[in-house]
């Protein structure tokens, strides 16, 4: 394997998806690890592009057969990094994983040379504002998401890098700089 693994984590609402899209657009040599999940697709999400959308049974089967580099359950749904696809991608270059901190911790255990990057919002208040502004999170879920976000943010201390997404362009530039330093 020649490529490097980059793990990107950050609470929902932090703008991680936008940061990742920009980073991937500027580094065509990078590939994105498509996770498997048991949650249903959101509007616009394509099977095999954003996630592999699996039944609970199929996900369980992959867990039992050791087909994930790591997996975790989040809001009653399974999320996992399929090992075979990841290894195939690593042959051709570096790979970016968008996973939450439990997954990141397990990746670090299995691949100690993985580079872990945590994206932070400018403040907790701003994160809540962005989460509401996105309009895809029902009001009763906001408090739950914020509790989870606070826990995730406490995990940033054991990541290799913490990047604040205050200014989008600056955040993208910072992530690209880390990737250039570590991958090239
Ligand atoms: P969402 O359902 O909003 O797409 O993702 C929820 C959370 O699951 C996000 O924090 C995302 O980073 C995380 N996630 C996505 N794929 C994986 C995976 O393969 N493994 C783990 N551990 N977390 C994942």
GROMACS .gro file of C-alpha atoms in nm, residues 36-122:
model
   87
   36UNK     CA    1  -2.158   0.155   0.471
   37UNK     CA    2  -2.458   0.260   0.678
   38UNK     CA    3  -2.796   0.126   0.782
   39UNK     CA    4  -2.954   0.470   0.791
   40UNK     CA    5  -3.187   0.557   0.501
   41UNK     CA    6  -3.055   0.786   0.226
   42UNK     CA    7  -3.128   1.158   0.256
   43UNK     CA    8  -3.260   1.341  -0.051
   44UNK     CA    9  -2.987   1.359  -0.313
   45UNK     CA   10  -2.770   1.087  -0.160
   46UNK     CA   11  -2.661   0.819  -0.405
   47UNK     CA   12  -2.589   0.458  -0.312
   48UNK     CA   13  -2.221   0.383  -0.368
   49UNK     CA   14  -2.128   0.752  -0.385
   50UNK     CA   15  -2.220   0.901  -0.048
   51UNK     CA   16  -2.270   0.573   0.134
   52UNK     CA   17  -2.345   0.209   0.069
   53UNK     CA   18  -2.696   0.188   0.211
   54UNK     CA   19  -2.734  -0.154   0.371
   55UNK     CA   20  -2.998  -0.346   0.562
   56UNK     CA   21  -2.933  -0.417   0.930
   57UNK     CA   22  -2.881  -0.785   0.838
   58UNK     CA   23  -2.623  -0.716   0.570
   59UNK     CA   24  -2.437  -0.474   0.800
   60UNK     CA   25  -2.433  -0.732   1.079
   61UNK     CA   26  -2.303  -0.993   0.835
   62UNK     CA   27  -2.015  -0.765   0.735
   63UNK     CA   28  -1.933  -0.705   1.103
   64UNK     CA   29  -1.934  -1.081   1.169
   65UNK     CA   30  -1.709  -1.145   0.868
   66UNK     CA   31  -1.457  -0.878   0.975
   67UNK     CA   32  -1.519  -0.679   0.659
   68UNK     CA   33  -1.486  -0.338   0.826
   69UNK     CA   34  -1.167  -0.158   0.923
   70UNK     CA   35  -1.383   0.000   1.192
   71UNK     CA   36  -1.754   0.041   1.262
   72UNK     CA   37  -1.974   0.211   1.515
   73UNK     CA   38  -2.339   0.259   1.598
   74UNK     CA   39  -2.464   0.614   1.597
   75UNK     CA   40  -2.826   0.722   1.657
   76UNK     CA   41  -2.934   0.355   1.630
   77UNK     CA   42  -2.769   0.308   1.290
   78UNK     CA   43  -2.452   0.122   1.197
   79UNK     CA   44  -2.168   0.300   1.015
   80UNK     CA   45  -1.856   0.122   0.896
   81UNK     CA   46  -1.550   0.156   0.672
   82UNK     CA   47  -1.538  -0.135   0.423
   83UNK     CA   48  -1.188  -0.275   0.438
   84UNK     CA   49  -1.160  -0.422   0.088
   85UNK     CA   50  -1.252  -0.102  -0.097
   86UNK     CA   51  -1.023   0.097   0.130
   87UNK     CA   52  -0.725  -0.126   0.056
   88UNK     CA   53  -0.794  -0.106  -0.316
   89UNK     CA   54  -0.800   0.274  -0.300
   90UNK     CA   55  -0.482   0.291  -0.092
   91UNK     CA   56  -0.292   0.115  -0.369
   92UNK     CA   57  -0.353   0.419  -0.590
   93UNK     CA   58  -0.295   0.695  -0.338
   94UNK     CA   59  -0.415   0.856  -0.019
   95UNK     CA   60  -0.768   0.815   0.110
   96UNK     CA   61  -0.992   1.040   0.319
   97UNK     CA   62  -1.233   0.894   0.575
   98UNK     CA   63  -1.521   1.102   0.711
   99UNK     CA   64  -1.591   0.926   1.039
  100UNK     CA   65  -1.681   1.014   1.397
  101UNK     CA   66  -1.442   0.992   1.696
  102UNK     CA   67  -1.513   0.631   1.801
  103UNK     CA   68  -1.428   0.521   1.450
  104UNK     CA   69  -1.123   0.749   1.443
  105UNK     CA   70  -0.994   0.593   1.763
  106UNK     CA   71  -1.030   0.245   1.616
  107UNK     CA   72  -0.857   0.349   1.294
  108UNK     CA   73  -0.567   0.482   1.497
  109UNK     CA   74  -0.537   0.150   1.682
  110UNK     CA   75  -0.528  -0.048   1.358
  111UNK     CA   76  -0.334   0.201   1.143
  112UNK     CA   77  -0.117   0.409   1.377
  113UNK     CA   78   0.021   0.610   1.086
  114UNK     CA   79  -0.325   0.747   0.995
  115UNK     CA   80  -0.348   1.126   1.022
  116UNK     CA   81  -0.644   1.245   1.229
  117UNK     CA   82  -0.792   1.589   1.167
  118UNK     CA   83  -1.075   1.742   1.371
  119UNK     CA   84  -1.283   2.028   1.229
  120UNK     CA   85  -1.413   2.267   1.497
  121UNK     CA   86  -1.686   2.529   1.471
  122UNK     CA   87  -1.593   2.883   1.578
   0.00000   0.00000   0.00000
